[in-house]
Amino acid sequence: MTVLDVRALSTAVFGSGANARVELTSWDSAIRGGLSTTRRVGVMALSPGAGTSTVAHQVVRAVAARRSEPVLAVDVSAGTPGLAARLGAEPVPPDDTRAAARTTAEALTGLEVRDGVVALRPRDTDDAVGAWLGEAAPITRFFDVSVTDFGARHPLVDLAACAALCDVVCLVSDASRSPAEHARSVVDAVAGLPESPSVVLALVDRRREGDGVARAFAAGSAHPVVGVPFDPGLAAGGHPRRSATQLAVVRLAAALVAATGRAA
């Protein structure tokens, strides 16, 4: 993914307003900026089909296009195709060198750097938390940013356990009012976990109903809320076709990378 032309994109979406260009430049800078500690982003939803793999894929692309060091993309979702498949990566077996890695080279054993992304799909993901702890946890510290596709997780089963592994949780939901309200109802609970992850709510307009719900939620929320427009280009891991979608992806990636996160 190439870096967006901020001036051209702001003109296409907002017109020629200087304030719009300033906002886009700010988001771009937030993604590129230095981090005091590694940023572990977890993308998850409350129900299947919400678009976690699509959102995770686009965020990975946006971050990788703007940072000089590779992004770690981890896929422990049950969905098909998940993040790894969209990146063209096959499942890999456990590796003793990665598990005891003390250098970046050891952390990359058996993995490939492709277009600024290192994809990791554990061979066994029946236990998402166990797979992440066994395969991803030993190597995330060698990457400034890691993005994990956790797929759908139930609030009463394993949502909290997955969220506790992250510095920042991207909770993905359909942008229609009912599922969005459901997602919003658990945001404070996730943020209130002992690990204190930051939470960003991503509302995907799969039904083409507009961004009214996202804007209403954002107006009264202590947590970032980003509306992601419907875009046929995102199917099967494609690129956005609409400038508004490109804008939303940059905004979402900036919110996730720049989030305060829990204390190191």
PDB file of C-alpha atoms in Angstrom:
ATOM      1  CA  MET A   1       0.000   0.000   0.000  1.00  0.00           C
ATOM      2  CA  THR A   2       1.421   3.346  -0.955  1.00  0.00           C
ATOM      3  CA  VAL A   3       1.331   6.325   1.371  1.00  0.00           C
ATOM      4  CA  LEU A   4      -1.679   8.485   0.651  1.00  0.00           C
ATOM      5  CA  ASP A   5      -1.265  11.911  -0.882  1.00  0.00           C
ATOM      6  CA  VAL A   6      -2.648  13.847   2.064  1.00  0.00           C
ATOM      7  CA  ARG A   7      -3.348  16.992   0.062  1.00  0.00           C
ATOM      8  CA  ALA A   8      -5.137  15.144  -2.738  1.00  0.00           C
ATOM      9  CA  LEU A   9      -7.181  13.021  -0.334  1.00  0.00           C
ATOM     10  CA  SER A  10      -8.286  15.969   1.793  1.00  0.00           C
ATOM     11  CA  THR A  11      -9.340  17.837  -1.332  1.00  0.00           C
ATOM     12  CA  ALA A  12     -11.310  14.843  -2.594  1.00  0.00           C
ATOM     13  CA  VAL A  13     -13.132  14.323   0.702  1.00  0.00           C
ATOM     14  CA  PHE A  14     -13.406  17.756   2.255  1.00  0.00           C
ATOM     15  CA  GLY A  15     -12.672  20.222  -0.520  1.00  0.00           C
ATOM     16  CA  SER A  16      -9.657  22.468  -0.218  1.00  0.00           C
ATOM     17  CA  GLY A  17     -10.022  23.431   3.438  1.00  0.00           C
ATOM     18  CA  ALA A  18      -6.736  23.943   5.248  1.00  0.00           C
ATOM     19  CA  ASN A  19      -8.183  22.558   8.488  1.00  0.00           C
ATOM     20  CA  ALA A  20      -8.931  19.222   6.802  1.00  0.00           C
ATOM     21  CA  ARG A  21      -5.361  18.938   5.559  1.00  0.00           C
ATOM     22  CA  VAL A  22      -4.064  19.726   9.029  1.00  0.00           C
ATOM     23  CA  GLU A  23      -6.204  16.935  10.490  1.00  0.00           C
ATOM     24  CA  LEU A  24      -5.020  14.406   7.917  1.00  0.00           C
ATOM     25  CA  THR A  25      -1.415  15.427   8.423  1.00  0.00           C
ATOM     26  CA  SER A  26      -1.901  14.989  12.170  1.00  0.00           C
ATOM     27  CA  TRP A  27      -3.200  11.437  11.708  1.00  0.00           C
ATOM     28  CA  ASP A  28      -0.358  10.594   9.376  1.00  0.00           C
ATOM     29  CA  SER A  29       2.167  11.944  11.900  1.00  0.00           C
ATOM     30  CA  ALA A  30       0.549   9.974  14.719  1.00  0.00           C
ATOM     31  CA  ILE A  31       1.138   6.735  12.832  1.00  0.00           C
ATOM     32  CA  ARG A  32       4.718   7.636  11.961  1.00  0.00           C
ATOM     33  CA  GLY A  33       5.632   8.992  15.387  1.00  0.00           C
ATOM     34  CA  GLY A  34       7.994   7.491  17.907  1.00  0.00           C
ATOM     35  CA  LEU A  35       6.597   5.170  20.577  1.00  0.00           C
ATOM     36  CA  SER A  36       7.835   4.963  24.145  1.00  0.00           C
ATOM     37  CA  THR A  37       6.973   1.264  24.246  1.00  0.00           C
ATOM     38  CA  THR A  38       5.671  -1.410  21.900  1.00  0.00           C
ATOM     39  CA  ARG A  39       2.052  -1.024  20.836  1.00  0.00           C
ATOM     40  CA  ARG A  40       0.065  -4.271  20.889  1.00  0.00           C
ATOM     41  CA  VAL A  41      -3.230  -3.744  19.080  1.00  0.00           C
ATOM     42  CA  GLY A  42      -5.973  -6.356  19.267  1.00  0.00           C
ATOM     43  CA  VAL A  43      -8.858  -6.313  16.793  1.00  0.00           C
ATOM     44  CA  MET A  44     -11.955  -8.189  17.933  1.00  0.00           C
ATOM     45  CA  ALA A  45     -15.741  -8.243  17.698  1.00  0.00           C
ATOM     46  CA  LEU A  46     -18.710  -9.537  19.660  1.00  0.00           C
ATOM     47  CA  SER A  47     -20.130 -11.593  16.783  1.00  0.00           C
ATOM     48  CA  PRO A  48     -18.910 -13.225  13.561  1.00  0.00           C
ATOM     49  CA  GLY A  49     -19.058 -11.276  10.341  1.00  0.00           C
ATOM     50  CA  ALA A  50     -18.411  -7.869  11.850  1.00  0.00           C
ATOM     51  CA  GLY A  51     -15.289  -7.362   9.737  1.00  0.00           C
ATOM     52  CA  THR A  52     -12.392  -7.863  12.157  1.00  0.00           C
ATOM     53  CA  SER A  53     -10.082  -9.410   9.557  1.00  0.00           C
ATOM     54  CA  THR A  54     -10.857  -6.678   7.040  1.00  0.00           C
ATOM     55  CA  VAL A  55     -10.267  -3.931   9.601  1.00  0.00           C
ATOM     56  CA  ALA A  56      -7.090  -5.564  10.902  1.00  0.00           C
ATOM     57  CA  HIS A  57      -5.769  -5.978   7.365  1.00  0.00           C
ATOM     58  CA  GLN A  58      -6.374  -2.356   6.422  1.00  0.00           C
ATOM     59  CA  VAL A  59      -4.845  -1.082   9.684  1.00  0.00           C
ATOM     60  CA  VAL A  60      -1.750  -3.249   9.139  1.00  0.00           C
ATOM     61  CA  ARG A  61      -1.380  -1.870   5.627  1.00  0.00           C
ATOM     62  CA  ALA A  62      -1.786   1.724   6.754  1.00  0.00           C
ATOM     63  CA  VAL A  63       0.754   1.384   9.561  1.00  0.00           C
ATOM     64  CA  ALA A  64       3.289  -0.573   7.492  1.00  0.00           C
ATOM     65  CA  ALA A  65       3.163   2.082   4.766  1.00  0.00           C
ATOM     66  CA  ARG A  66       4.157   4.771   7.248  1.00  0.00           C
ATOM     67  CA  ARG A  67       6.669   3.183   9.599  1.00  0.00           C
ATOM     68  CA  SER A  68      10.232   2.185   8.776  1.00  0.00           C
ATOM     69  CA  GLU A  69      10.235  -0.995  10.870  1.00  0.00           C
ATOM     70  CA  PRO A  70       8.077  -4.053  10.049  1.00  0.00           C
ATOM     71  CA  VAL A  71       4.660  -4.486  11.616  1.00  0.00           C
ATOM     72  CA  LEU A  72       3.848  -7.836  13.235  1.00  0.00           C
ATOM     73  CA  ALA A  73       0.458  -9.156  12.064  1.00  0.00           C
ATOM     74  CA  VAL A  74      -0.851 -12.019  14.211  1.00  0.00           C
ATOM     75  CA  ASP A  75      -3.892 -14.093  13.291  1.00  0.00           C
ATOM     76  CA  VAL A  76      -5.570 -16.212  15.971  1.00  0.00           C
ATOM     77  CA  SER A  77      -9.080 -15.782  14.595  1.00  0.00           C
ATOM     78  CA  ALA A  78     -11.421 -18.636  13.776  1.00  0.00           C
ATOM     79  CA  GLY A  79     -12.724 -16.849  10.691  1.00  0.00           C
ATOM     80  CA  THR A  80     -11.884 -17.687   7.077  1.00  0.00           C
ATOM     81  CA  PRO A  81     -10.148 -15.952   5.479  1.00  0.00           C
ATOM     82  CA  GLY A  82      -8.459 -14.301   8.438  1.00  0.00           C
ATOM     83  CA  LEU A  83      -5.714 -11.722   8.553  1.00  0.00           C
ATOM     84  CA  ALA A  84      -2.925 -14.146   7.655  1.00  0.00           C
ATOM     85  CA  ALA A  85      -4.723 -15.429   4.570  1.00  0.00           C
ATOM     86  CA  ARG A  86      -5.297 -11.864   3.380  1.00  0.00           C
ATOM     87  CA  LEU A  87      -1.570 -11.297   3.722  1.00  0.00           C
ATOM     88  CA  GLY A  88      -0.745 -14.508   1.855  1.00  0.00           C
ATOM     89  CA  ALA A  89       0.777 -16.228   4.899  1.00  0.00           C
ATOM     90  CA  GLU A  90       0.425 -19.908   5.752  1.00  0.00           C
ATOM     91  CA  PRO A  91       0.136 -21.287   9.305  1.00  0.00           C
ATOM     92  CA  VAL A  92       3.492 -22.028  10.916  1.00  0.00           C
ATOM     93  CA  PRO A  93       4.384 -24.622  13.551  1.00  0.00           C
ATOM     94  CA  PRO A  94       5.864 -23.649  16.917  1.00  0.00           C
ATOM     95  CA  ASP A  95       9.564 -22.834  16.833  1.00  0.00           C
ATOM     96  CA  ASP A  96      11.977 -23.098  19.775  1.00  0.00           C
ATOM     97  CA  THR A  97      14.169 -20.280  18.483  1.00  0.00           C
ATOM     98  CA  ARG A  98      11.239 -17.856  18.244  1.00  0.00           C
ATOM     99  CA  ALA A  99       9.955 -18.949  21.638  1.00  0.00           C
ATOM    100  CA  ALA A 100      13.256 -18.044  23.290  1.00  0.00           C
ATOM    101  CA  ALA A 101      14.146 -15.137  20.993  1.00  0.00           C
ATOM    102  CA  ARG A 102      16.668 -12.614  22.293  1.00  0.00           C
ATOM    103  CA  THR A 103      17.260 -10.817  19.004  1.00  0.00           C
ATOM    104  CA  THR A 104      15.106  -9.630  16.124  1.00  0.00           C
ATOM    105  CA  ALA A 105      16.748 -12.174  13.837  1.00  0.00           C
ATOM    106  CA  GLU A 106      15.730 -14.998  16.179  1.00  0.00           C
ATOM    107  CA  ALA A 107      12.196 -13.558  16.441  1.00  0.00           C
ATOM    108  CA  LEU A 108      11.923 -13.735  12.641  1.00  0.00           C
ATOM    109  CA  THR A 109      12.904 -17.418  12.432  1.00  0.00           C
ATOM    110  CA  GLY A 110      10.573 -19.166  10.012  1.00  0.00           C
ATOM    111  CA  LEU A 111       8.718 -15.949   9.234  1.00  0.00           C
ATOM    112  CA  GLU A 112       8.874 -13.695   6.192  1.00  0.00           C
ATOM    113  CA  VAL A 113       9.013  -9.912   5.930  1.00  0.00           C
ATOM    114  CA  ARG A 114       6.772  -8.911   3.038  1.00  0.00           C
ATOM    115  CA  ASP A 115       5.892  -5.292   2.193  1.00  0.00           C
ATOM    116  CA  GLY A 116       6.842  -4.188   5.681  1.00  0.00           C
ATOM    117  CA  VAL A 117       4.712  -6.845   7.389  1.00  0.00           C
ATOM    118  CA  VAL A 118       5.633 -10.023   9.289  1.00  0.00           C
ATOM    119  CA  ALA A 119       2.608 -12.339   9.398  1.00  0.00           C
ATOM    120  CA  LEU A 120       2.231 -15.009  12.075  1.00  0.00           C
ATOM    121  CA  ARG A 121      -0.564 -17.560  11.994  1.00  0.00           C
ATOM    122  CA  PRO A 122      -0.105 -20.277  14.645  1.00  0.00           C
ATOM    123  CA  ARG A 123      -0.962 -23.735  13.409  1.00  0.00           C
ATOM    124  CA  ASP A 124      -3.370 -24.373  16.291  1.00  0.00           C
ATOM    125  CA  THR A 125      -5.729 -21.498  17.134  1.00  0.00           C
ATOM    126  CA  ASP A 126      -8.490 -23.395  18.932  1.00  0.00           C
ATOM    127  CA  ASP A 127      -7.353 -21.611  22.088  1.00  0.00           C
ATOM    128  CA  ALA A 128      -6.757 -18.035  20.916  1.00  0.00           C
ATOM    129  CA  VAL A 129      -5.290 -16.857  24.217  1.00  0.00           C
ATOM    130  CA  GLY A 130      -2.982 -19.862  24.498  1.00  0.00           C
ATOM    131  CA  ALA A 131      -1.898 -19.516  20.869  1.00  0.00           C
ATOM    132  CA  TRP A 132      -1.111 -15.827  21.339  1.00  0.00           C
ATOM    133  CA  LEU A 133       0.800 -16.394  24.573  1.00  0.00           C
ATOM    134  CA  GLY A 134       2.761 -19.296  23.118  1.00  0.00           C
ATOM    135  CA  GLU A 135       3.538 -17.886  19.670  1.00  0.00           C
ATOM    136  CA  ALA A 136       3.154 -14.092  19.658  1.00  0.00           C
ATOM    137  CA  ALA A 137       4.032 -13.032  23.194  1.00  0.00           C
ATOM    138  CA  PRO A 138       7.713 -14.079  22.939  1.00  0.00           C
ATOM    139  CA  ILE A 139       8.314 -11.864  19.882  1.00  0.00           C
ATOM    140  CA  THR A 140       6.019  -8.806  20.110  1.00  0.00           C
ATOM    141  CA  ARG A 141       8.711  -6.842  21.966  1.00  0.00           C
ATOM    142  CA  PHE A 142      10.854  -6.877  18.830  1.00  0.00           C
ATOM    143  CA  PHE A 143       8.215  -4.884  16.908  1.00  0.00           C
ATOM    144  CA  ASP A 144       7.120  -1.307  17.548  1.00  0.00           C
ATOM    145  CA  VAL A 145       3.573  -2.186  16.474  1.00  0.00           C
ATOM    146  CA  SER A 146       1.787  -5.531  16.395  1.00  0.00           C
ATOM    147  CA  VAL A 147      -1.788  -6.049  15.251  1.00  0.00           C
ATOM    148  CA  THR A 148      -3.670  -9.221  16.205  1.00  0.00           C
ATOM    149  CA  ASP A 149      -6.857 -10.441  14.552  1.00  0.00           C
ATOM    150  CA  PHE A 150      -8.743 -12.159  17.384  1.00  0.00           C
ATOM    151  CA  GLY A 151     -11.976 -12.505  15.402  1.00  0.00           C
ATOM    152  CA  ALA A 152     -15.274 -12.823  17.264  1.00  0.00           C
ATOM    153  CA  ARG A 153     -15.079 -13.233  21.042  1.00  0.00           C
ATOM    154  CA  HIS A 154     -17.952 -13.613  23.508  1.00  0.00           C
ATOM    155  CA  PRO A 155     -18.075 -11.160  26.452  1.00  0.00           C
ATOM    156  CA  LEU A 156     -18.876 -13.996  28.860  1.00  0.00           C
ATOM    157  CA  VAL A 157     -16.263 -16.424  27.514  1.00  0.00           C
ATOM    158  CA  ASP A 158     -12.978 -15.007  26.280  1.00  0.00           C
ATOM    159  CA  LEU A 159     -13.352 -11.382  25.191  1.00  0.00           C
ATOM    160  CA  ALA A 160     -11.799 -10.093  28.415  1.00  0.00           C
ATOM    161  CA  ALA A 161      -8.964 -12.622  28.279  1.00  0.00           C
ATOM    162  CA  CYS A 162      -8.087 -11.566  24.720  1.00  0.00           C
ATOM    163  CA  ALA A 163      -8.387  -7.865  25.528  1.00  0.00           C
ATOM    164  CA  ALA A 164      -6.078  -8.285  28.521  1.00  0.00           C
ATOM    165  CA  LEU A 165      -3.264  -9.254  26.132  1.00  0.00           C
ATOM    166  CA  CYS A 166      -3.442  -5.887  24.364  1.00  0.00           C
ATOM    167  CA  ASP A 167      -2.368  -2.322  24.972  1.00  0.00           C
ATOM    168  CA  VAL A 168      -5.121  -1.109  22.654  1.00  0.00           C
ATOM    169  CA  VAL A 169      -8.346  -2.901  21.737  1.00  0.00           C
ATOM    170  CA  CYS A 170     -10.116  -2.144  18.467  1.00  0.00           C
ATOM    171  CA  LEU A 171     -13.681  -3.329  19.006  1.00  0.00           C
ATOM    172  CA  VAL A 172     -15.350  -3.792  15.607  1.00  0.00           C
ATOM    173  CA  SER A 173     -19.108  -3.709  15.085  1.00  0.00           C
ATOM    174  CA  ASP A 174     -21.687  -3.266  12.380  1.00  0.00           C
ATOM    175  CA  ALA A 175     -22.597   0.422  12.271  1.00  0.00           C
ATOM    176  CA  SER A 176     -26.350  -0.222  12.576  1.00  0.00           C
ATOM    177  CA  ARG A 177     -27.744   1.039  15.862  1.00  0.00           C
ATOM    178  CA  SER A 178     -28.560  -2.263  17.576  1.00  0.00           C
ATOM    179  CA  PRO A 179     -25.183  -4.030  17.148  1.00  0.00           C
ATOM    180  CA  ALA A 180     -23.375  -0.737  17.682  1.00  0.00           C
ATOM    181  CA  GLU A 181     -25.222  -0.185  20.954  1.00  0.00           C
ATOM    182  CA  HIS A 182     -24.271  -3.699  22.014  1.00  0.00           C
ATOM    183  CA  ALA A 183     -20.612  -3.032  21.274  1.00  0.00           C
ATOM    184  CA  ARG A 184     -20.696   0.321  23.035  1.00  0.00           C
ATOM    185  CA  SER A 185     -22.157  -1.338  26.122  1.00  0.00           C
ATOM    186  CA  VAL A 186     -18.975  -3.365  26.669  1.00  0.00           C
ATOM    187  CA  VAL A 187     -16.406  -0.662  25.871  1.00  0.00           C
ATOM    188  CA  ASP A 188     -16.198   0.636  29.432  1.00  0.00           C
ATOM    189  CA  ALA A 189     -15.941  -2.909  30.792  1.00  0.00           C
ATOM    190  CA  VAL A 190     -12.986  -3.631  28.500  1.00  0.00           C
ATOM    191  CA  ALA A 191     -11.292  -0.349  29.418  1.00  0.00           C
ATOM    192  CA  GLY A 192     -11.900  -1.146  33.086  1.00  0.00           C
ATOM    193  CA  LEU A 193      -9.991  -4.428  33.041  1.00  0.00           C
ATOM    194  CA  PRO A 194      -7.054  -4.588  35.487  1.00  0.00           C
ATOM    195  CA  GLU A 195      -4.677  -4.351  32.522  1.00  0.00           C
ATOM    196  CA  SER A 196      -6.355  -1.048  31.497  1.00  0.00           C
ATOM    197  CA  PRO A 197      -6.216  -1.332  27.709  1.00  0.00           C
ATOM    198  CA  SER A 198      -7.283   1.660  25.664  1.00  0.00           C
ATOM    199  CA  VAL A 199     -10.361   1.005  23.516  1.00  0.00           C
ATOM    200  CA  VAL A 200     -11.264   2.308  20.064  1.00  0.00           C
ATOM    201  CA  LEU A 201     -14.696   1.502  18.607  1.00  0.00           C
ATOM    202  CA  ALA A 202     -14.753   0.893  14.836  1.00  0.00           C
ATOM    203  CA  LEU A 203     -18.248   0.925  13.298  1.00  0.00           C
ATOM    204  CA  VAL A 204     -18.340  -0.641   9.825  1.00  0.00           C
ATOM    205  CA  ASP A 205     -21.202   0.531   7.596  1.00  0.00           C
ATOM    206  CA  ARG A 206     -21.829  -2.834   5.966  1.00  0.00           C
ATOM    207  CA  ARG A 207     -25.504  -1.983   5.292  1.00  0.00           C
ATOM    208  CA  ARG A 208     -24.735   1.381   3.688  1.00  0.00           C
ATOM    209  CA  GLU A 209     -26.808   3.299   6.197  1.00  0.00           C
ATOM    210  CA  GLY A 210     -24.352   6.169   6.599  1.00  0.00           C
ATOM    211  CA  ASP A 211     -22.259   7.340   9.541  1.00  0.00           C
ATOM    212  CA  GLY A 212     -25.007   8.847  11.665  1.00  0.00           C
ATOM    213  CA  VAL A 213     -24.629   6.310  14.479  1.00  0.00           C
ATOM    214  CA  ALA A 214     -20.839   6.651  14.513  1.00  0.00           C
ATOM    215  CA  ARG A 215     -21.053  10.447  14.700  1.00  0.00           C
ATOM    216  CA  ALA A 216     -23.666  10.306  17.469  1.00  0.00           C
ATOM    217  CA  PHE A 217     -21.599   7.851  19.500  1.00  0.00           C
ATOM    218  CA  ALA A 218     -18.411   9.852  19.020  1.00  0.00           C
ATOM    219  CA  ALA A 219     -20.046  13.034  20.306  1.00  0.00           C
ATOM    220  CA  GLY A 220     -20.580  11.619  23.776  1.00  0.00           C
ATOM    221  CA  SER A 221     -17.806   9.054  24.099  1.00  0.00           C
ATOM    222  CA  ALA A 222     -14.676   9.101  26.217  1.00  0.00           C
ATOM    223  CA  HIS A 223     -13.197   6.597  23.762  1.00  0.00           C
ATOM    224  CA  PRO A 224     -12.456   7.182  20.053  1.00  0.00           C
ATOM    225  CA  VAL A 225     -15.225   6.098  17.686  1.00  0.00           C
ATOM    226  CA  VAL A 226     -14.391   5.756  13.985  1.00  0.00           C
ATOM    227  CA  GLY A 227     -16.938   5.066  11.258  1.00  0.00           C
ATOM    228  CA  VAL A 228     -15.704   2.958   8.340  1.00  0.00           C
ATOM    229  CA  PRO A 229     -17.791   3.351   5.139  1.00  0.00           C
ATOM    230  CA  PHE A 230     -18.941   0.429   3.032  1.00  0.00           C
ATOM    231  CA  ASP A 231     -16.411  -0.192   0.286  1.00  0.00           C
ATOM    232  CA  PRO A 232     -16.600  -3.080  -2.225  1.00  0.00           C
ATOM    233  CA  GLY A 233     -12.854  -2.782  -2.742  1.00  0.00           C
ATOM    234  CA  LEU A 234     -12.211  -4.284   0.690  1.00  0.00           C
ATOM    235  CA  ALA A 235     -13.640  -7.669  -0.235  1.00  0.00           C
ATOM    236  CA  ALA A 236     -11.124 -10.514  -0.201  1.00  0.00           C
ATOM    237  CA  GLY A 237      -8.324  -8.304   1.035  1.00  0.00           C
ATOM    238  CA  GLY A 238      -8.485  -5.658  -1.663  1.00  0.00           C
ATOM    239  CA  HIS A 239      -7.680  -1.955  -1.529  1.00  0.00           C
ATOM    240  CA  PRO A 240     -10.265   0.730  -0.730  1.00  0.00           C
ATOM    241  CA  ARG A 241     -11.884   2.228  -3.805  1.00  0.00           C
ATOM    242  CA  ARG A 242     -13.374   5.244  -2.039  1.00  0.00           C
ATOM    243  CA  SER A 243     -11.359   8.152  -0.720  1.00  0.00           C
ATOM    244  CA  ALA A 244     -13.678   8.320   2.302  1.00  0.00           C
ATOM    245  CA  THR A 245     -12.699   4.756   3.206  1.00  0.00           C
ATOM    246  CA  GLN A 246      -9.006   5.534   2.839  1.00  0.00           C
ATOM    247  CA  LEU A 247      -9.514   8.489   5.134  1.00  0.00           C
ATOM    248  CA  ALA A 248     -11.330   6.369   7.723  1.00  0.00           C
ATOM    249  CA  VAL A 249      -8.562   3.746   7.700  1.00  0.00           C
ATOM    250  CA  VAL A 250      -5.882   6.387   8.285  1.00  0.00           C
ATOM    251  CA  ARG A 251      -7.938   7.909  11.088  1.00  0.00           C
ATOM    252  CA  LEU A 252      -8.495   4.514  12.710  1.00  0.00           C
ATOM    253  CA  ALA A 253      -4.842   3.501  12.426  1.00  0.00           C
ATOM    254  CA  ALA A 254      -3.801   6.807  13.983  1.00  0.00           C
ATOM    255  CA  ALA A 255      -6.230   6.361  16.875  1.00  0.00           C
ATOM    256  CA  LEU A 256      -4.868   2.870  17.566  1.00  0.00           C
ATOM    257  CA  VAL A 257      -1.164   3.689  17.301  1.00  0.00           C
ATOM    258  CA  ALA A 258      -1.432   6.953  19.242  1.00  0.00           C
ATOM    259  CA  ALA A 259      -3.629   5.536  22.015  1.00  0.00           C
ATOM    260  CA  THR A 260      -2.130   5.874  25.457  1.00  0.00           C
ATOM    261  CA  GLY A 261      -2.265   2.149  26.152  1.00  0.00           C
ATOM    262  CA  ARG A 262      -1.605   0.585  29.523  1.00  0.00           C
ATOM    263  CA  ALA A 263       1.438   1.352  31.597  1.00  0.00           C
ATOM    264  CA  ALA A 264       4.546  -0.575  30.566  1.00  0.00           C
TER     265      ALA A 264
END
